[in-house]
Tab-separated table of C-alpha atoms in Angstrom:
chain	number	residue	atom	x	y	z
A	18	MET	CA	-11.619	-13.432	-27.253
A	19	ASP	CA	-14.472	-14.187	-24.902
A	20	LYS	CA	-16.721	-17.171	-25.140
A	21	VAL	CA	-19.844	-15.487	-26.450
A	22	GLN	CA	-17.892	-13.735	-29.175
A	23	GLY	CA	-16.239	-17.033	-30.111
A	24	GLU	CA	-19.578	-18.780	-30.405
A	25	LEU	CA	-21.016	-15.986	-32.510
A	26	ASN	CA	-18.006	-16.046	-34.806
A	27	ALA	CA	-18.213	-19.835	-35.104
A	28	ALA	CA	-21.807	-19.411	-36.242
A	29	ASN	CA	-20.691	-17.010	-38.948
A	30	PRO	CA	-17.395	-18.023	-40.587
A	31	ALA	CA	-17.228	-14.712	-42.428
A	32	LEU	CA	-16.591	-12.956	-39.147
A	33	GLU	CA	-13.708	-15.205	-38.269
A	34	ASN	CA	-11.890	-14.654	-41.544
A	35	PRO	CA	-11.300	-10.979	-42.343
A	36	ALA	CA	-9.754	-12.044	-45.652
A	37	MET	CA	-13.267	-12.698	-46.929
A	38	GLY	CA	-13.578	-8.960	-47.130
A	39	ILE	CA	-16.682	-8.679	-45.013
A	40	PRO	CA	-16.347	-6.054	-42.319
A	41	ALA	CA	-16.047	-7.707	-38.945
A	42	ARG	CA	-18.089	-4.981	-37.328
A	43	VAL	CA	-21.718	-5.978	-37.631
A	44	GLY	CA	-22.992	-4.743	-34.328
A	45	LEU	CA	-20.396	-6.771	-32.482
A	46	LYS	CA	-17.597	-5.081	-30.595
A	47	GLN	CA	-14.076	-6.131	-31.406
A	48	PRO	CA	-12.427	-8.082	-28.611
A	49	VAL	CA	-10.158	-5.719	-26.706
A	50	ALA	CA	-7.498	-7.938	-25.183
A	51	GLN	CA	-5.074	-9.173	-27.804
A	52	GLU	CA	-1.762	-8.950	-25.916
A	53	GLU	CA	-0.249	-11.826	-23.948
A	54	GLY	CA	-1.345	-12.610	-20.418
A	55	VAL	CA	-4.524	-12.780	-18.364
A	56	PRO	CA	-6.985	-9.876	-18.386
A	57	PHE	CA	-6.779	-7.577	-15.363
A	58	PHE	CA	-10.495	-8.007	-14.721
A	59	PRO	CA	-11.605	-10.450	-13.487
A	60	ASP	CA	-8.666	-12.917	-13.565
A	61	HIS	CA	-5.854	-10.832	-12.113
A	62	LEU	CA	-8.135	-8.878	-9.796
A	63	LEU	CA	-9.307	-12.147	-8.233
A	64	ALA	CA	-5.705	-13.127	-7.436
A	65	GLU	CA	-5.088	-9.630	-6.080
A	66	LEU	CA	-8.171	-9.850	-3.844
A	67	ALA	CA	-7.007	-13.211	-2.495
A	68	VAL	CA	-3.661	-11.644	-1.522
A	69	ILE	CA	-5.418	-8.656	0.086
A	70	TYR	CA	-7.656	-11.037	2.025
A	71	LEU	CA	-4.541	-12.804	3.322
A	72	VAL	CA	-2.882	-9.506	4.293
A	73	PHE	CA	-5.992	-8.355	6.158
A	74	SER	CA	-6.144	-11.604	8.090
A	75	VAL	CA	-2.493	-11.095	9.089
A	76	VAL	CA	-3.356	-7.548	10.251
A	77	LEU	CA	-6.304	-8.805	12.323
A	78	ILE	CA	-4.253	-11.620	13.898
A	79	LEU	CA	-1.537	-9.107	14.859
A	80	VAL	CA	-4.126	-6.687	16.285
A	81	ALA	CA	-5.745	-9.442	18.345
A	82	PHE	CA	-2.590	-11.038	19.744
A	83	PHE	CA	-0.002	-8.248	19.745
A	84	PRO	CA	-1.729	-4.985	20.737
A	85	PHE	CA	0.481	-1.888	20.929
A	86	GLY	CA	-1.086	-0.555	24.100
A	87	LEU	CA	-0.560	2.878	25.560
A	88	GLU	CA	2.055	4.140	28.003
A	89	GLY	CA	1.509	6.759	30.688
A	90	LYS	CA	0.457	10.263	29.668
A	91	ALA	CA	3.205	12.452	28.217
A	92	ASP	CA	5.185	14.208	30.949
A	93	PRO	CA	7.801	16.753	29.764
A	94	LEU	CA	9.410	16.759	33.218
A	95	ASN	CA	9.977	13.008	33.369
A	96	THR	CA	12.482	11.669	30.811
A	97	PRO	CA	12.285	7.877	30.471
A	98	GLU	CA	15.547	5.910	30.559
A	99	HIS	CA	15.262	4.277	27.161
A	100	ILE	CA	13.979	6.314	24.269
A	101	LYS	CA	13.664	4.521	20.977
A	102	PRO	CA	12.050	5.654	17.745
A	103	GLU	CA	9.899	3.428	15.543
A	104	TRP	CA	11.742	0.534	13.935
A	105	TYR	CA	11.982	2.258	10.552
A	106	PHE	CA	14.010	5.096	12.080
A	107	LEU	CA	16.157	2.802	14.252
A	108	ALA	CA	18.971	2.381	11.715
A	109	LEU	CA	19.410	6.158	11.417
A	110	TYR	CA	19.114	6.498	15.212
A	111	GLN	CA	21.850	3.891	15.726
A	112	ILE	CA	24.171	5.541	13.189
A	113	LEU	CA	23.591	8.866	14.945
A	114	LYS	CA	25.029	7.375	18.127
A	115	LEU	CA	28.247	6.435	16.323
A	116	VAL	CA	29.122	9.451	14.186
A	117	PRO	CA	28.756	13.221	14.668
A	118	ARG	CA	25.193	14.378	14.257
A	119	ALA	CA	25.685	16.726	11.312
A	120	THR	CA	27.609	14.007	9.440
A	121	ALA	CA	24.878	11.418	9.958
A	122	ILE	CA	22.071	13.770	8.899
A	123	PHE	CA	24.045	14.956	5.890
A	124	GLY	CA	24.776	11.314	4.982
A	125	ALA	CA	21.111	10.300	5.298
A	126	GLY	CA	20.029	13.259	3.165
A	127	THR	CA	22.608	12.404	0.525
A	128	ALA	CA	21.494	8.762	0.556
A	129	ILE	CA	17.859	9.755	-0.069
A	130	VAL	CA	18.848	12.081	-2.920
A	131	VAL	CA	21.059	9.394	-4.509
A	132	LEU	CA	18.235	6.875	-4.109
A	133	ALA	CA	15.722	9.230	-5.740
A	134	LEU	CA	18.063	9.970	-8.656
A	135	TRP	CA	19.329	6.389	-8.987
A	136	PRO	CA	17.811	5.715	-12.465
A	137	PHE	CA	19.666	8.770	-13.751
A	138	ILE	CA	22.932	7.514	-12.222
A	139	ASP	CA	22.681	3.877	-13.377
A	140	ARG	CA	22.052	4.326	-17.093
A	141	ASN	CA	23.362	0.927	-18.185
A	142	PRO	CA	20.618	-0.759	-20.248
A	143	GLU	CA	21.786	-4.267	-19.286
A	144	LYS	CA	19.502	-5.823	-16.711
A	145	ASN	CA	20.692	-9.403	-16.531
A	146	PRO	CA	21.752	-9.703	-12.856
A	147	ARG	CA	24.813	-11.758	-13.809
A	148	ARG	CA	26.199	-8.963	-15.949
A	149	ARG	CA	25.261	-6.279	-13.441
A	150	ARG	CA	26.888	-7.786	-10.390
A	151	ALA	CA	28.134	-4.458	-8.998
A	152	VAL	CA	24.607	-3.020	-8.752
A	153	THR	CA	23.206	-6.196	-7.196
A	154	VAL	CA	26.039	-6.308	-4.646
A	155	LEU	CA	25.518	-2.614	-3.866
A	156	GLY	CA	21.813	-3.230	-3.264
A	157	ILE	CA	22.461	-6.245	-1.045
A	158	VAL	CA	25.121	-4.393	0.967
A	159	ALA	CA	22.743	-1.436	1.504
A	160	ALA	CA	19.868	-3.726	2.526
A	161	VAL	CA	22.037	-5.784	4.899
A	162	ALA	CA	23.557	-2.632	6.428
A	163	LEU	CA	20.089	-1.142	7.041
A	164	ALA	CA	18.798	-4.403	8.528
A	165	GLY	CA	21.964	-4.775	10.622
A	166	PHE	CA	21.794	-1.260	12.091
A	167	THR	CA	18.066	-1.740	12.768
A	168	ALA	CA	18.719	-5.014	14.609
A	169	TRP	CA	21.572	-3.385	16.535
A	170	GLY	CA	19.252	-0.548	17.518
A	171	MET	CA	16.652	-3.053	18.673
A	172	ILE	CA	18.943	-4.968	21.022
A	173	SER	CA	20.938	-2.014	22.373
B	6	MET	CA	-27.346	-41.150	-11.218
B	7	SER	CA	-27.592	-41.102	-7.458
B	8	GLN	CA	-24.642	-41.025	-5.075
B	9	PRO	CA	-24.684	-42.562	-1.608
B	10	THR	CA	-25.733	-39.913	0.898
B	11	PRO	CA	-23.625	-39.716	4.088
B	12	GLN	CA	-25.536	-39.951	7.351
B	13	GLY	CA	-25.746	-37.369	10.154
B	14	PRO	CA	-25.626	-33.535	9.916
B	15	ALA	CA	-23.146	-33.587	7.013
B	16	GLY	CA	-25.592	-35.694	5.069
B	17	LYS	CA	-28.384	-33.219	5.753
B	18	VAL	CA	-26.295	-30.293	4.509
B	19	GLU	CA	-25.420	-32.202	1.371
B	20	LYS	CA	-29.069	-33.064	0.824
B	21	VAL	CA	-30.048	-29.384	1.050
B	22	LEU	CA	-27.233	-28.384	-1.296
B	23	ARG	CA	-28.271	-31.010	-3.819
B	24	TRP	CA	-31.885	-29.894	-3.587
B	25	LEU	CA	-30.804	-26.296	-4.247
B	26	ASP	CA	-28.445	-27.341	-7.016
B	27	ALA	CA	-31.252	-29.094	-8.837
B	28	ARG	CA	-33.431	-25.969	-8.797
B	29	ILE	CA	-31.059	-23.004	-9.081
B	30	ASP	CA	-28.681	-22.357	-11.947
B	31	VAL	CA	-26.057	-20.160	-10.242
B	32	LYS	CA	-24.839	-18.687	-13.517
B	33	GLU	CA	-28.351	-17.755	-14.524
B	34	LEU	CA	-29.061	-16.307	-11.082
B	35	PHE	CA	-26.024	-14.042	-11.161
B	36	GLY	CA	-26.648	-13.103	-14.768
B	37	TRP	CA	-30.139	-12.057	-13.726
B	38	VAL	CA	-28.802	-10.031	-10.785
B	39	PHE	CA	-26.104	-8.370	-12.886
B	40	SER	CA	-28.556	-7.489	-15.637
B	41	PHE	CA	-30.006	-4.971	-13.180
B	42	THR	CA	-26.703	-3.060	-13.133
B	43	GLY	CA	-27.659	-2.111	-16.679
B	44	LEU	CA	-30.326	0.188	-15.232
B	45	LEU	CA	-27.506	2.453	-14.052
B	46	TYR	CA	-24.667	1.449	-16.364
B	47	GLY	CA	-26.772	1.678	-19.506
B	48	GLU	CA	-28.075	5.131	-18.621
B	49	LEU	CA	-24.567	6.388	-17.834
B	50	ASP	CA	-23.073	4.852	-20.976
B	51	ARG	CA	-25.791	6.436	-23.102
B	52	ARG	CA	-24.684	9.857	-21.877
B	53	LEU	CA	-20.936	9.408	-21.413
B	54	ASP	CA	-20.116	6.662	-23.938
B	55	PHE	CA	-17.457	4.992	-21.810
B	56	ARG	CA	-18.211	1.334	-22.525
B	57	GLU	CA	-15.231	0.758	-24.792
B	58	ALA	CA	-12.805	2.755	-22.637
B	59	LEU	CA	-13.902	0.902	-19.512
B	60	ALA	CA	-13.634	-2.491	-21.210
B	61	LYS	CA	-10.169	-1.601	-22.499
B	62	ALA	CA	-9.045	-0.487	-19.043
B	63	LEU	CA	-10.457	-3.526	-17.257
B	64	LYS	CA	-9.401	-6.150	-19.764
B	65	LYS	CA	-5.842	-4.856	-20.160
B	66	PRO	CA	-3.787	-8.014	-19.901
B	67	VAL	CA	-1.295	-8.582	-17.115
B	68	PRO	CA	1.961	-9.980	-18.589
B	69	LYS	CA	2.790	-13.626	-17.997
B	70	HIS	CA	6.062	-13.013	-16.114
B	71	VAL	CA	4.189	-11.290	-13.280
B	72	ASN	CA	4.548	-13.467	-10.173
B	73	TRP	CA	4.013	-13.073	-6.432
B	74	LEU	CA	7.036	-10.759	-6.111
B	75	PHE	CA	5.034	-8.133	-7.994
B	76	CYS	CA	2.208	-7.980	-5.453
B	77	PHE	CA	3.822	-5.695	-2.862
B	78	GLY	CA	2.808	-2.481	-4.612
B	79	GLY	CA	-0.802	-3.651	-4.557
B	80	ILE	CA	-0.470	-4.734	-0.927
B	81	THR	CA	0.889	-1.299	-0.060
B	82	PHE	CA	-2.058	0.384	-1.750
B	83	SER	CA	-4.597	-1.878	-0.047
B	84	LEU	CA	-2.970	-1.058	3.304
B	85	PHE	CA	-3.053	2.630	2.389
B	86	THR	CA	-6.799	2.318	1.758
B	87	THR	CA	-7.114	0.606	5.149
B	88	GLN	CA	-5.285	3.568	6.708
B	89	VAL	CA	-7.626	6.065	5.077
B	90	ILE	CA	-10.737	4.298	6.355
B	91	SER	CA	-9.488	3.454	9.860
B	92	GLY	CA	-7.901	6.917	10.130
B	93	ILE	CA	-11.160	8.671	9.284
B	94	LEU	CA	-12.923	6.539	11.900
B	95	LEU	CA	-10.292	7.499	14.501
B	96	THR	CA	-10.761	11.230	13.838
B	97	LEU	CA	-14.372	10.852	14.957
B	98	TYR	CA	-13.200	10.360	18.552
B	99	TYR	CA	-9.611	11.634	18.703
B	100	ARG	CA	-9.014	15.189	19.959
B	101	PRO	CA	-5.628	16.793	19.219
B	102	THR	CA	-4.945	18.902	22.311
B	103	PRO	CA	-2.366	18.061	24.989
B	104	GLU	CA	-5.078	18.210	27.673
B	105	VAL	CA	-7.354	15.533	26.219
B	106	ALA	CA	-5.453	13.728	23.426
B	107	TYR	CA	-4.258	10.948	25.732
B	108	GLU	CA	-7.675	10.612	27.377
B	109	SER	CA	-9.432	10.481	24.009
B	110	VAL	CA	-7.161	7.617	22.879
B	111	ARG	CA	-7.911	5.803	26.141
B	112	HIS	CA	-11.573	6.423	25.519
B	113	ILE	CA	-11.202	4.913	22.026
B	114	MET	CA	-9.418	1.889	23.496
B	115	ASN	CA	-11.785	1.282	26.433
B	116	ASN	CA	-15.251	2.650	25.664
B	117	VAL	CA	-15.836	3.208	21.962
B	118	THR	CA	-17.402	0.145	20.296
B	119	PHE	CA	-14.625	-1.628	18.373
B	120	GLY	CA	-12.394	1.395	19.014
B	121	TRP	CA	-9.540	-0.890	20.105
B	122	LEU	CA	-9.922	-2.771	16.818
B	123	VAL	CA	-9.852	0.310	14.605
B	124	ARG	CA	-6.845	1.765	16.434
B	125	GLY	CA	-5.060	-1.610	16.350
B	126	ILE	CA	-5.693	-1.937	12.625
B	127	HIS	CA	-4.399	1.597	12.055
B	128	GLN	CA	-1.177	0.889	13.968
B	129	TRP	CA	-0.425	-2.531	12.531
B	130	ALA	CA	-1.401	-1.655	8.970
B	131	ALA	CA	0.910	1.377	9.239
B	132	ASN	CA	3.883	-0.810	10.165
B	133	LEU	CA	3.079	-3.422	7.539
B	134	MET	CA	2.648	-0.676	4.946
B	135	ILE	CA	6.176	0.614	5.518
B	136	PHE	CA	7.459	-2.962	5.397
B	137	SER	CA	5.703	-3.680	2.109
B	138	VAL	CA	6.870	-0.359	0.619
B	139	LEU	CA	10.455	-1.427	1.349
B	140	ILE	CA	9.918	-4.885	-0.206
B	141	HIS	CA	8.281	-3.269	-3.252
B	142	MET	CA	11.249	-0.947	-3.613
B	143	GLY	CA	13.734	-3.814	-3.272
B	144	ARG	CA	11.892	-5.770	-5.966
B	145	VAL	CA	11.995	-2.824	-8.369
B	146	PHE	CA	15.658	-2.202	-7.577
B	147	PHE	CA	16.918	-5.757	-8.033
B	148	MET	CA	14.826	-6.303	-11.173
B	149	ARG	CA	16.173	-2.989	-12.557
B	150	ALA	CA	12.617	-1.933	-13.290
B	151	TYR	CA	13.698	1.720	-12.801
B	152	ARG	CA	15.532	1.846	-16.131
B	153	PRO	CA	14.306	4.138	-18.914
B	154	PRO	CA	11.501	4.987	-19.541
B	155	ARG	CA	10.486	4.409	-15.918
B	156	GLU	CA	12.891	6.829	-14.162
B	157	LEU	CA	10.119	9.227	-13.148
B	158	ASN	CA	8.072	6.424	-11.673
B	159	TRP	CA	11.025	5.436	-9.470
B	160	LEU	CA	11.386	9.090	-8.466
B	161	THR	CA	7.723	9.347	-7.417
B	162	GLY	CA	8.173	6.019	-5.628
B	163	VAL	CA	11.021	7.409	-3.495
B	164	LEU	CA	8.896	10.482	-2.742
B	165	LEU	CA	6.043	8.168	-1.716
B	166	LEU	CA	8.459	6.334	0.615
B	167	VAL	CA	9.481	9.634	2.223
B	168	LEU	CA	5.817	10.664	2.566
B	169	THR	CA	4.983	7.283	4.136
B	170	LEU	CA	7.787	7.744	6.660
B	171	GLY	CA	6.371	11.233	7.300
B	172	PHE	CA	3.009	9.656	8.079
B	173	GLY	CA	4.720	7.317	10.546
B	174	PHE	CA	6.658	10.150	12.185
B	175	THR	CA	3.680	12.493	12.600
B	176	GLY	CA	1.269	9.738	13.623
B	177	TYR	CA	3.569	8.465	16.359
B	178	LEU	CA	3.084	11.631	18.451
B	179	LEU	CA	-0.716	11.678	18.384
B	180	PRO	CA	-1.454	9.270	21.321
B	181	TRP	CA	0.461	11.798	23.483
B	182	ASP	CA	1.863	9.127	25.809
B	183	GLN	CA	5.420	9.035	27.172
B	184	ARG	CA	6.738	6.982	24.243
B	185	ALA	CA	5.146	9.350	21.711
B	186	PHE	CA	6.340	12.513	23.437
B	187	TRP	CA	9.969	11.484	23.864
B	188	ALA	CA	10.334	9.799	20.492
B	189	THR	CA	9.146	13.053	18.916
B	190	THR	CA	11.476	15.098	21.118
B	191	VAL	CA	14.442	13.014	19.964
B	192	GLY	CA	13.203	12.828	16.359
B	193	THR	CA	12.780	16.555	15.964
B	194	GLU	CA	16.224	17.034	17.542
B	195	MET	CA	17.593	15.049	14.590
B	196	ALA	CA	15.999	17.610	12.275
B	197	GLY	CA	17.757	20.295	14.318
B	198	ALA	CA	21.099	18.754	13.358
B	199	VAL	CA	20.609	19.482	9.645
B	200	PRO	CA	23.445	21.786	8.510
B	201	PHE	CA	22.614	25.526	8.213
B	202	VAL	CA	18.786	25.311	8.354
B	203	GLY	CA	18.502	22.860	11.278
B	204	GLN	CA	17.399	25.371	13.918
B	205	TYR	CA	14.696	26.839	11.679
B	206	LEU	CA	13.514	23.347	10.728
B	207	LEU	CA	13.279	22.431	14.413
B	208	LEU	CA	11.195	25.533	15.161
B	209	ILE	CA	8.905	24.860	12.200
B	210	LEU	CA	8.389	21.213	13.199
B	211	ARG	CA	7.789	21.884	16.884
B	212	GLY	CA	5.969	25.190	16.540
B	213	GLY	CA	8.288	26.539	19.236
B	214	ALA	CA	11.410	25.612	21.145
B	215	GLU	CA	9.863	22.602	22.903
B	216	VAL	CA	7.432	19.816	22.033
B	217	THR	CA	4.091	21.264	23.148
B	218	GLY	CA	0.434	21.444	22.179
B	219	ALA	CA	1.560	23.502	19.181
B	220	THR	CA	3.624	20.502	18.008
B	221	LEU	CA	0.662	18.193	18.488
B	222	ALA	CA	-1.577	20.516	16.463
B	223	ARG	CA	0.778	20.733	13.506
B	224	PHE	CA	1.620	17.028	13.547
B	225	TYR	CA	-2.097	16.291	13.527
B	226	SER	CA	-2.667	18.708	10.668
B	227	GLY	CA	0.256	17.175	8.784
B	228	HIS	CA	-0.965	13.649	9.444
B	229	VAL	CA	-4.616	14.081	8.432
B	230	ILE	CA	-4.587	16.975	5.939
B	231	ILE	CA	-1.234	17.969	4.436
B	232	LEU	CA	0.362	14.544	3.914
B	233	PRO	CA	-2.830	12.859	2.615
B	234	ALA	CA	-3.385	15.665	0.109
B	235	VAL	CA	0.203	15.403	-1.147
B	236	ILE	CA	0.395	11.609	-1.187
B	237	VAL	CA	-2.814	11.292	-3.239
B	238	ILE	CA	-1.260	13.412	-5.999
B	239	PHE	CA	1.903	11.288	-6.114
B	240	LEU	CA	-0.057	8.021	-5.870
B	241	ALA	CA	-2.142	9.096	-8.863
B	242	ALA	CA	1.014	9.955	-10.818
B	243	HIS	CA	2.650	6.648	-9.786
B	244	PHE	CA	-0.352	4.562	-10.897
B	245	PHE	CA	-0.899	6.541	-14.085
B	246	MET	CA	2.711	5.889	-15.116
B	247	VAL	CA	2.461	2.174	-14.316
B	248	ARG	CA	-0.660	1.975	-16.466
B	249	ARG	CA	0.767	4.072	-19.279
B	250	GLN	CA	4.169	2.377	-19.455
B	251	GLY	CA	3.022	-1.117	-18.525
B	252	ILE	CA	4.712	-3.514	-16.152
B	253	SER	CA	8.431	-3.814	-16.850
B	254	GLY	CA	9.579	-6.887	-18.759
B	255	PRO	CA	11.097	-10.112	-17.403
B	256	LEU	CA	14.775	-10.350	-16.478
């Protein structure tokens, strides 16, 4: 309940106590937020804006001190020695070096499909991490494997 | 009740602030400024009657268990907005043909006012966006926030991840430098390895047997028209479901 509404209600006890049988609606709107927590606007939005401000400053610092630059113009006749994709494709790129191509692509496709359909595969309603150790371990193993292959791709 | 005033420039600033403070009630000032929004808001509300709906939407409480781990979805969206704005600015000077694409990017970097800044923002925000998408996904996974009734929201989330990677893949070619050209050559070769349909997929992606101006044209089209149109639909669905179903409960 906002401050103005509170003051108005304090001035008229009948409004504060619906049991008195007087309709609460006398030109005043009912307060909207009754659930737990802070209202999205302005409280939560302010926190969100502070985070966005921080992220933007990180972006600007990176732009100023670590520019990407530009290599020479594309030349189809001149293959460079080291070709690397962007970091988010490095893990797949590294796996492709190790296993047959069709296998790796098929595996990556399967992984995406399993990921997309994961909520339909894991239908256990329990969400306490201690009682769902298998899922947590699976997630950690997948994350570590991805990070590991990416790092391997970076140094090789 | 007077406080001791510090000497020097700091003292002067404080003196000015105190002088202002004595004469201006900030709350009243802003209330006065905001009352002018009623000129527009009041007229619109009279016709559309959205006051209650807007108040309900804006005041919807954020649950108490929400902490900093929950902010990566919002960070991703703010970076997406950054990409839209900086991307539109880049299209003003970028030209997607193999003859002049590279030169136009050099022109953006060297001659266009703040061109280096806009391009730098676009590149870095793109990388950070993919990073924050992955963190967001990890948070949802480990908190099991994908459980019923939120399965469809997870599904749209995975599609949004794939679309974001598509943005990265198509955008990487556009500078038309050596790195861009050969990364795309290798990347599209991967698509060629897909069982059964690989060769057709490769032809569709490249617009021919090799990476040429045709590839650049369709990657540009994908990057600025097709992918944005598709991602906006899934973003809307993703946000609508978050709003409708609320933020998932604590562990």
